[in-house]
XYZ file of C-alpha atoms in Angstrom:
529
model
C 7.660 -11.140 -3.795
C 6.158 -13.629 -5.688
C 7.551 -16.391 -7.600
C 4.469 -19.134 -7.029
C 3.426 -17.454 -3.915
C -0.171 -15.823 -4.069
C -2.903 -17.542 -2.897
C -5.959 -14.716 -3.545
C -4.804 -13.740 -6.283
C -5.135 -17.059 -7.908
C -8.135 -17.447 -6.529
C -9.842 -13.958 -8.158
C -7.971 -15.036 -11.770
C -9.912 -18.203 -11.559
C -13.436 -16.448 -10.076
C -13.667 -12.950 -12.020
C -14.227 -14.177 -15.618
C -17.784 -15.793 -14.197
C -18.075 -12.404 -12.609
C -17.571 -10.436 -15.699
C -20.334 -8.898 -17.559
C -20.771 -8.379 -21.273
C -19.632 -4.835 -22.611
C -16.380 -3.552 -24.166
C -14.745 0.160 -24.467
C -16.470 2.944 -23.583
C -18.161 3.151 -27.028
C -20.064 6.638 -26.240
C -16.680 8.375 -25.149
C -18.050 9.982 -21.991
C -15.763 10.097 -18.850
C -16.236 6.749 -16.506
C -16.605 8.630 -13.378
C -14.945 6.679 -10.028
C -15.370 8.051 -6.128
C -12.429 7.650 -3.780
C -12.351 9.153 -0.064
C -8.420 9.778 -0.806
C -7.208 13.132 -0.677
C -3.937 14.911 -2.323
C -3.091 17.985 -0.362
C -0.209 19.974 -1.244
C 1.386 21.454 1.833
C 4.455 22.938 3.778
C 5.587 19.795 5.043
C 4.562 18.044 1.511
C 4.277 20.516 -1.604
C 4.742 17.229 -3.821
C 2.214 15.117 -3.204
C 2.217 13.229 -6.201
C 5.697 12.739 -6.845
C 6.765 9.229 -7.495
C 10.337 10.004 -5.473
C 7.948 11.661 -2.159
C 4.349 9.765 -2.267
C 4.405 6.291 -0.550
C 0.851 6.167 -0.334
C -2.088 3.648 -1.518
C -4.483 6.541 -3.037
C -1.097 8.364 -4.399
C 0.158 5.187 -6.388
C -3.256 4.645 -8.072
C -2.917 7.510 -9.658
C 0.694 7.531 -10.685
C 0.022 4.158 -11.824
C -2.445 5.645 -14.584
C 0.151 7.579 -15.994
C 3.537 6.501 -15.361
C 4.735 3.758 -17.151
C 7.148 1.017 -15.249
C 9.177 -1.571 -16.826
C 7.351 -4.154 -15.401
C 3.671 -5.267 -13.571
C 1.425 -7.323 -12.222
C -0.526 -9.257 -14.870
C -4.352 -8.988 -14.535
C -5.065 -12.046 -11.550
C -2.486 -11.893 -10.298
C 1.290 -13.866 -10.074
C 4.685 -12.936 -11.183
C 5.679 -9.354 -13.023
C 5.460 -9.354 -16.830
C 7.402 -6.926 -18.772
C 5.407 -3.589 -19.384
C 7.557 -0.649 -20.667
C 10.234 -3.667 -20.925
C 10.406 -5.963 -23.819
C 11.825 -8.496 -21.662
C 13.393 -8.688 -18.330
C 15.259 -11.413 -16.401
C 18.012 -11.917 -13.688
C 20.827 -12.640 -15.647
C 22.825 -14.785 -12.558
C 22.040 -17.422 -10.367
C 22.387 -15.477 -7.161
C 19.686 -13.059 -8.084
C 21.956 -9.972 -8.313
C 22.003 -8.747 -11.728
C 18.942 -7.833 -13.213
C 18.616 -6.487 -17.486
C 15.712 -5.221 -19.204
C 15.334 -4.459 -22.824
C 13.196 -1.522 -23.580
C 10.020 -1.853 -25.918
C 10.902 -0.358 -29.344
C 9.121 3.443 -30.536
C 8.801 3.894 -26.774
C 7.899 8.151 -25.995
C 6.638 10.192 -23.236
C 2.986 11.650 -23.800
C 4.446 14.540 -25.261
C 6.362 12.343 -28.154
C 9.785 12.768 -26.603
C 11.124 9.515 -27.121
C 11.801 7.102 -24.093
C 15.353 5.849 -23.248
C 16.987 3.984 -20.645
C 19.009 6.567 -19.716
C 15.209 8.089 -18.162
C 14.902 5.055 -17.066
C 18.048 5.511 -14.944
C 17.118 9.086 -14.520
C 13.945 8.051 -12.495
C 14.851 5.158 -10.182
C 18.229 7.657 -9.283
C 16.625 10.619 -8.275
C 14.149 8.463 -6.322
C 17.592 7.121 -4.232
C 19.538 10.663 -4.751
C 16.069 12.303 -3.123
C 15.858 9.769 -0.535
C 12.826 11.416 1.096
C 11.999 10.218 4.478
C 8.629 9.606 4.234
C 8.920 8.139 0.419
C 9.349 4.758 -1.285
C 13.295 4.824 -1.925
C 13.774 1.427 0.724
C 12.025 -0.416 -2.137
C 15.381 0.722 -4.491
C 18.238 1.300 -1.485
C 19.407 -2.202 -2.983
C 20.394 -1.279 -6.129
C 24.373 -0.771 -5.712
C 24.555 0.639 -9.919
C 22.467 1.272 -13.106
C 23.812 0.488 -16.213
C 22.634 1.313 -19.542
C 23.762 -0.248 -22.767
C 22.431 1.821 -25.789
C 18.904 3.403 -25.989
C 17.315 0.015 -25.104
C 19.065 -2.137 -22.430
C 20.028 -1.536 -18.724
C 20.978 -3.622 -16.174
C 20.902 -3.220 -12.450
C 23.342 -4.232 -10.335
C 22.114 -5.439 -6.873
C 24.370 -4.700 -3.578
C 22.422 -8.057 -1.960
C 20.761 -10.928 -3.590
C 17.070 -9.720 -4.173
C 14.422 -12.049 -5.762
C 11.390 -9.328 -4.901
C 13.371 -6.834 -7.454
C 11.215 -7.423 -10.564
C 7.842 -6.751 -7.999
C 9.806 -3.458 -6.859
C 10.008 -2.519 -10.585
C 6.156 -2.982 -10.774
C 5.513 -0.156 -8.063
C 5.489 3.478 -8.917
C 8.356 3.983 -6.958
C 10.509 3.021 -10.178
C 7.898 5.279 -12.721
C 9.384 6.173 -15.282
C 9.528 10.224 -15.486
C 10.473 13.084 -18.109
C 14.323 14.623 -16.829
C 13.013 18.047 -18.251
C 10.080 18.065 -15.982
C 11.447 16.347 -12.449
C 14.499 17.822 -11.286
C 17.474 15.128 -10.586
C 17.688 16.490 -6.609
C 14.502 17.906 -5.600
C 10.671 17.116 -5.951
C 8.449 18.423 -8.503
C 6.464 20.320 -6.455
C 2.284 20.280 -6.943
C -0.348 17.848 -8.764
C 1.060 17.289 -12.047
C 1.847 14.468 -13.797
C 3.876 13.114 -16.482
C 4.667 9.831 -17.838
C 4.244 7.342 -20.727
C 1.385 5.233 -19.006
C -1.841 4.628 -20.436
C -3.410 7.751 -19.654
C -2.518 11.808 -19.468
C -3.958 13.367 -16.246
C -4.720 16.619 -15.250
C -5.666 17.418 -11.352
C -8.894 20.044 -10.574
C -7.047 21.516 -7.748
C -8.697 24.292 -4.615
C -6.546 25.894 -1.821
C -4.062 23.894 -2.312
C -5.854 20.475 -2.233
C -6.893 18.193 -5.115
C -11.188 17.698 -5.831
C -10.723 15.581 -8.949
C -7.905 13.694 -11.208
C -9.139 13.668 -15.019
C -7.577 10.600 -16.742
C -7.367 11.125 -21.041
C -6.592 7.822 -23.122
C -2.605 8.722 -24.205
C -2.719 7.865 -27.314
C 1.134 7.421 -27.729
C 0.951 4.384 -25.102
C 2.954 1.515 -25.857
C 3.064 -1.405 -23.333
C 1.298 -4.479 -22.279
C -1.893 -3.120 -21.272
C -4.941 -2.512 -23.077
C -6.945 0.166 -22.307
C -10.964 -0.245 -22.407
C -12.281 3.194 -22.017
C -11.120 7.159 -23.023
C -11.685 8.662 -20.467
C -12.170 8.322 -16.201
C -12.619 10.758 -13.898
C -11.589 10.216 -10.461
C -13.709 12.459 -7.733
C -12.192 13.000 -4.535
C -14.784 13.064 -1.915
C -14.519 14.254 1.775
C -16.014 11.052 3.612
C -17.934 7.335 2.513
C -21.654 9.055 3.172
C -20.749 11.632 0.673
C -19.459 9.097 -1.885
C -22.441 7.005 -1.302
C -24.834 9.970 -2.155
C -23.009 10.962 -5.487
C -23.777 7.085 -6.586
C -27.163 7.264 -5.104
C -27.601 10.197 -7.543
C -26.052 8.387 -10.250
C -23.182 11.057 -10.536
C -20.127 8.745 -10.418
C -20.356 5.202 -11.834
C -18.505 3.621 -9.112
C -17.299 3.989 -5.572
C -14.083 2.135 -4.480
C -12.164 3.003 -0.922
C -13.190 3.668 1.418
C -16.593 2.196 1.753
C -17.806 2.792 5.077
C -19.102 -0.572 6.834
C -22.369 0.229 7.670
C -22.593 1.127 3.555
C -21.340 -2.463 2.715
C -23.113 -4.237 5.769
C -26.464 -2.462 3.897
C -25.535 -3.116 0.243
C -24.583 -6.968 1.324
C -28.260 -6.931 3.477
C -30.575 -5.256 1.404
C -29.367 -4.875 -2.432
C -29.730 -1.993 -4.145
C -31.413 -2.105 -7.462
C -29.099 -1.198 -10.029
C -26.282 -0.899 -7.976
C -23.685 -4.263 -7.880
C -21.709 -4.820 -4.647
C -18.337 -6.400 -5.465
C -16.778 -8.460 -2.990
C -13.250 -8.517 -3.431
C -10.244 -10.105 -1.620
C -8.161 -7.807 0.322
C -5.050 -7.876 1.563
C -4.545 -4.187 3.896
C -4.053 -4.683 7.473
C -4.313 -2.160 10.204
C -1.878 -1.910 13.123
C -1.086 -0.354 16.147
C 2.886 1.336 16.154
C 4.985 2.716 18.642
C 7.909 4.383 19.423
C 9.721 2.310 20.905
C 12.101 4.894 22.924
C 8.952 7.054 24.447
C 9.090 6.654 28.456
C 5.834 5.187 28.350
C 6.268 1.973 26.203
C 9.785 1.902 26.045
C 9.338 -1.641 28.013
C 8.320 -4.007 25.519
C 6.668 -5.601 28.774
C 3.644 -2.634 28.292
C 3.734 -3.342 24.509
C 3.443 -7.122 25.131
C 0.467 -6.272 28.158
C -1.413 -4.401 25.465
C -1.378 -7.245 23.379
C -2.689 -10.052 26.021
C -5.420 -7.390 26.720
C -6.848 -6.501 23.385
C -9.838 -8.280 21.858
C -9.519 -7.886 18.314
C -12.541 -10.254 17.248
C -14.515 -7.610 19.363
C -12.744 -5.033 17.219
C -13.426 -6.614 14.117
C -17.144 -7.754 14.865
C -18.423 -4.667 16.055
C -16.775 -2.042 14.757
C -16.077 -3.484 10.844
C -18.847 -5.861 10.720
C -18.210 -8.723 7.947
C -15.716 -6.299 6.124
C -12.690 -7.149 8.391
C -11.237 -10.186 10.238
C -8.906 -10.240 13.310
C -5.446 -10.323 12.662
C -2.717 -12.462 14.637
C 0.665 -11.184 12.795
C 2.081 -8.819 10.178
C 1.493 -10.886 7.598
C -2.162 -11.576 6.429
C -4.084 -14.469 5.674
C -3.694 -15.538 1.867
C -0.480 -14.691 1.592
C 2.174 -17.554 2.141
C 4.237 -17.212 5.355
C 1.499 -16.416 6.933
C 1.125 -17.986 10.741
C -0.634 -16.741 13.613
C 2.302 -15.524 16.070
C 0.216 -13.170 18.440
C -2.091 -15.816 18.922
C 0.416 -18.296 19.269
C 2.044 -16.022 21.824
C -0.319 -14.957 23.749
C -3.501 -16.833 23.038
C -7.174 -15.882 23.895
C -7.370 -11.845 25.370
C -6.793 -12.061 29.586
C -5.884 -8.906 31.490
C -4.691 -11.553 34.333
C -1.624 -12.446 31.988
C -1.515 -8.588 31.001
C -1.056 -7.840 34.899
C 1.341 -10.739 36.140
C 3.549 -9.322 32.437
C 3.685 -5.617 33.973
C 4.393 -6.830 37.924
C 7.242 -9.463 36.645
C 8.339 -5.649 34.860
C 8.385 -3.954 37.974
C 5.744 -1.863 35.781
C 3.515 0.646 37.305
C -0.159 0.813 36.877
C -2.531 2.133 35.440
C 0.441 3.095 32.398
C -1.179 5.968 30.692
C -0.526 7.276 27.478
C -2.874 8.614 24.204
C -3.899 6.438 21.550
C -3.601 8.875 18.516
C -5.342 7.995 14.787
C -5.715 10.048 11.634
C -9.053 11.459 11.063
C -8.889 11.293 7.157
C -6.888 8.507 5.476
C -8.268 5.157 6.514
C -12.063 5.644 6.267
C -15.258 6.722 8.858
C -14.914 3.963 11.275
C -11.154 4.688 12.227
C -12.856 6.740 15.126
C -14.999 4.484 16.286
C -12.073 1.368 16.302
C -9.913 3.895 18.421
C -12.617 4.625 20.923
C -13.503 0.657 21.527
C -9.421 0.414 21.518
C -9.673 2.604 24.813
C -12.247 1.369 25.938
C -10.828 -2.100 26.109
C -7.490 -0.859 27.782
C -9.261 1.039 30.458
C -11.423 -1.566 31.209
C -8.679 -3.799 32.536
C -7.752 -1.190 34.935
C -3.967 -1.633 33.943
C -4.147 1.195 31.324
C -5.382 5.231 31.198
C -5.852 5.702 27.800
C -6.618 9.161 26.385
C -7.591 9.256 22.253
C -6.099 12.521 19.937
C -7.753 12.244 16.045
C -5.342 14.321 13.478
C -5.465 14.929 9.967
C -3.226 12.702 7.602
C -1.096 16.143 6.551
C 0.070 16.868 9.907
C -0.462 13.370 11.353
C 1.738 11.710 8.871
C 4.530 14.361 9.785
C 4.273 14.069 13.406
C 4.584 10.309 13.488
C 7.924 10.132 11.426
C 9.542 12.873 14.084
C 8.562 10.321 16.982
C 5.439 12.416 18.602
C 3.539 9.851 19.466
C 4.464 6.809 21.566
C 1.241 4.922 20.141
C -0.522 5.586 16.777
C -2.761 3.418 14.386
C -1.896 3.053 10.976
C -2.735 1.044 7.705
C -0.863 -0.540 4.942
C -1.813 -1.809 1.531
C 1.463 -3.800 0.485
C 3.496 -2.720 -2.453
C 3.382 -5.939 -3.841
C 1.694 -9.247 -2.695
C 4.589 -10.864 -1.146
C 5.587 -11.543 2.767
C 8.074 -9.268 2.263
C 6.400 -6.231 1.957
C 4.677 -7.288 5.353
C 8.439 -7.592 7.244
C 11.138 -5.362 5.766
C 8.858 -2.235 5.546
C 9.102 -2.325 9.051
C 11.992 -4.344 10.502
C 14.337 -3.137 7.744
C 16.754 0.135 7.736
C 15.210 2.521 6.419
C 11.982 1.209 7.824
C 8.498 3.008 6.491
C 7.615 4.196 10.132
C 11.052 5.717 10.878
C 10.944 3.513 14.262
C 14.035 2.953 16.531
C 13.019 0.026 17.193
C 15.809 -2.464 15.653
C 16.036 -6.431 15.379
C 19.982 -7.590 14.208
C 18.565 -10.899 13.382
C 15.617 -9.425 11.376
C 17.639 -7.047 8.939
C 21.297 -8.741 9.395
C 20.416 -12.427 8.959
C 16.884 -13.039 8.139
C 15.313 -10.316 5.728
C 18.846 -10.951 2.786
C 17.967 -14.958 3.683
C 14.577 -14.444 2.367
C 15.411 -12.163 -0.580
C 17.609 -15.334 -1.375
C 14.992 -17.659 -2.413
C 13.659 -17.633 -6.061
C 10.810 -19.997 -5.076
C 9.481 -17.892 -2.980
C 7.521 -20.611 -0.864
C 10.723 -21.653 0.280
C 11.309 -18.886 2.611
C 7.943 -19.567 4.605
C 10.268 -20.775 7.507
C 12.102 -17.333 7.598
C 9.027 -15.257 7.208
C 7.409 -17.591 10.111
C 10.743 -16.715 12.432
C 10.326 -12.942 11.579
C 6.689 -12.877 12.598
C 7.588 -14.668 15.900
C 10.418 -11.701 16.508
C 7.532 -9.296 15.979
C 4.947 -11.005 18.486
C 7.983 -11.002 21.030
C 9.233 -7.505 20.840
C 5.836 -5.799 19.353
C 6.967 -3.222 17.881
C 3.953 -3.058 15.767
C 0.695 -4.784 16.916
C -1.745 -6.186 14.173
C -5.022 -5.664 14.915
C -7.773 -6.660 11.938
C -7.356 -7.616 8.344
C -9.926 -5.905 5.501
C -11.942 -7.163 2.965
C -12.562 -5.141 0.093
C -15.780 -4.018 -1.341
C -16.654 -1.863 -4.533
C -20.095 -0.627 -5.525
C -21.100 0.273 -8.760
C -24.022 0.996 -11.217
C -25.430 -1.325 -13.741
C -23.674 -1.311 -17.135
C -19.681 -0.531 -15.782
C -17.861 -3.755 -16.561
C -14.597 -4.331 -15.670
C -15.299 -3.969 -11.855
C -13.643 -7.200 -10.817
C -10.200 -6.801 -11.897
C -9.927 -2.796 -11.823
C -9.384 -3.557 -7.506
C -6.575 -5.567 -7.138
C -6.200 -7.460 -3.859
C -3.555 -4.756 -2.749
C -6.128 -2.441 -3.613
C -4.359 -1.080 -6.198
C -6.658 1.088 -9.394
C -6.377 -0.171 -12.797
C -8.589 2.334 -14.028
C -7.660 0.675 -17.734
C -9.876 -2.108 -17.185
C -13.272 -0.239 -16.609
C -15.827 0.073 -19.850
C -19.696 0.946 -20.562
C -21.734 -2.136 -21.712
C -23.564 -1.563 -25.244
């Protein structure tokens, strides 16, 4: 959470405006047309994909955030949440425990049924009442009660002191949805969408799986954003080459994540004309998991060998290129708390220190297990990151490493039950603030559903760090949390991403439609004149 904590944000508030080009709204009224490798697949494991009580995904939230209005958000650079379907909000006690909003005024759904805060209520409940396992609801397992005071004020009522509440107001998780169209105990099964956000959407859907989101201007939006353009379509393409083609043909205006390397390495080398390369800061990290209870890294001593052996600049350089950076702890770079524990820990990569870790174990070698990654949710070089991973392991003879791709819809559901005793995943924060680096993961209710468990982490040191109102005061805490992680590894970082977004000539708006949590703010994007 951020009260004065963001670093890159600042830093692209102060940079963008000499960025910026000259243009306004979309003056000709045809569709903006964006390319996105993210895929929406409704399925037996997950019929409600876009659901903002089930889908606790990066390419999920940016589209909810297009259409369902939240009481509060980010402001455009960056730094604390502003009111947005709120009037105003504020804690209303020193302790940071009670927390009232006061609804805009004329406030409706897209259909004209007028906004309350009893749907306010309604939402952020069934999000809790739901509590799906592989959804958002540990950003709102805090809130103790909801109170509303006529059709315009409500006040919630915090079980633990939380500064990073008005940020967890800003994520879809609390959207703000229709009670006649989400049912209070179950998800709305399928690809639609209804809100009071900025724009109406409606999903182009084929056996069973989403191939384009059309966003319409609503024209009954009320709220602190203004909206530049009428219309943006969002294409949903199977891989980065076949993004890149549809720009090379001119058939979407801009292509956002994921960019393969090689396609930024070559935009950044040899510039394309009429085509702009963006260069954004980004604050996703990937990481290796584990389950903590599987027989084969059930020692922390293999988890802590695995991290003396891997060489993540090797990683970073050849596999990513200039588009990612090694990574020494949970918590990236540009983001305060940040300190490099892994390094710290266990310094430059030596399989000597890997092997005298497993002997003082009593661990047998080679420890063999399979390295498993998902095929389709973190972009074309995910493959090729997992394969050096191996080869890096096998090479110090301590390790028999075997690699298993699966798609995100079964991969995803396999991972929460515990299948795999080492997996790769990504995450793209919910809000810029060390917390959403530490308590995703360390907390109850943790986003990976791992045994793994730290007393000091979720007893003493997370509710210390919710404490502080300045946030840069709770740098110390956030330091001794990363320092638990390098010593247990229950997670092991492994690179940090920049962000890159390619576009034609004439879209303006680029620069701040990419947030540095990679979020869309397809509001923001316009034709020059």
């Amino acid at each position: 959470m951020n009260r004065k904590t963001l670093v890159l944000p600042a830093v692209v508030g102060l940079l963008a405006p000499v960025l910026a080009a000259c243009g306004g709204p979309d003056a000709g009224g045809d569709a903006i047309v964006v390319g996105t490798t993210d895929q929406f697949v409704a399925s037996k494991d997950n019929p409600a994909p876009l659901d903002p009580a089930i889908g606790y995904e990066a390419g999920v939230w940016n589209v909810l955030r297009q259409t369902v209005q939240t009481l509060t958000h980010i402001p455009r650079g960056g730094g604390e949440p502003v009111p947005e379907a709120a009037e105003t909000c504020q804690f209303t006690d020193t302790r940071n425990e009670s927390y009232r909003c006061t609804l805009r005024e004329g406030l409706t759904f897209a259909d004209g049924t007028p906004l309350t805060t009893e749907d306010v209520k309604y939402s952020l409940q069934r999000v809790i009442d739901i509590k799906d396992e592989s959804g958002p609801v540990g950003l709102l397992d805090n809130i103790d009660t909801i109170e509303t005071k006529g059709e315009d004020e409500i006040v919630f009522h915090l079980s633990n002191p939380d500064a990073t509440f008005p940020y967890k107001l800003a994520t879809p998780a609390a959207g703000i949805v229709q009670k006649d169209k989400y049912p209070a105990k179950a998800p709305r099964d399928g690809f639609e969408v209804d809100g009071s956000g900025p724009y109406t959407m409606k999903a182009e859907v084929k056996d069973g799986q989403a191939v384009k989101v059309v966003f319409t201007r609503n024209p009954t939006y009320k709220g602190d954003l203004k909206v530049l353009n009428d219309k943006v379509e969002l294409d949903l393409f199977p891989d980065a080459e076949a993004m890149g083609k549809a720009l090379d043909d001119k058939k979407i205006d801009m292509m956002t994540r994921t960019m393969s390397p090689e396609q930024s390495q070559k935009m950044l080398m040899e510039p394309q004309e009429g085509v702009k390369l963006t260069e954004m800061p980004g604050l996703a990290i990937s990481y290796l998991a584990f389950n903590t209870e599987d027989p084969a890294v059930e020692n922390k001593a293999v988890r802590q060998a695995m991290a003396q052996v891997i060489d993540r600049g090797e990683i970073a350089g050849e596999v990513y290129g200039s588009t990612a950076e090694p990574l020494y702890s949970l918590i990236p770079s540009g983001i305060t708390g940040h300190t490099n524990s892994f390094f710290n820990t266990y310094g430059e990569p030596s399989t000597s220190a890997a092997a005298k870790t497993l002997q003082e174990a009593g661990i047998s070698t080679p420890v063999s297990f399979t390295l498993h990654y998902t095929t389709d949710h973190y972009g074309p070089a995910t493959a090729a990151e997992f394969k050096a991973l191996a080869k890096q392991l096998n090479a110090s003879g301590l390790f028999e490493v075997k690699v298993e791709g699966t798609p995100w819809a079964k991969y995803r559901p396999a991972q929460r039950k515990g299948e795999y005793a080492v997996y790769g995943m990504g995450w793209f924060p919910d809000f810029p603030d060390p917390d959403t680096y530490t308590a995703p993961f360390l907390d109850k209710n943790n986003f990976l559903n791992s045994p793994y468990r730290s007393a000091a982490a979720q007893e003493t040191l997370i509710p210390e760090s919710r404490s502080a109102a300045d946030r840069s005061t709770a740098s110390p805490i956030f330091e001794k949390l990363q320092d638990i992680v390098a010593k247990d590894v229950p997670v092991l970082p492994v690179w940090q991403g920049k962000q890159y977004v390619a576009s034609l000539d004439g879209l303006t708006g680029v620069e701040w439609a990419v947030t540095s949590s990679a979020d869309l703010q397809l509001w923001e994007l316009g034709k020059s004149t």
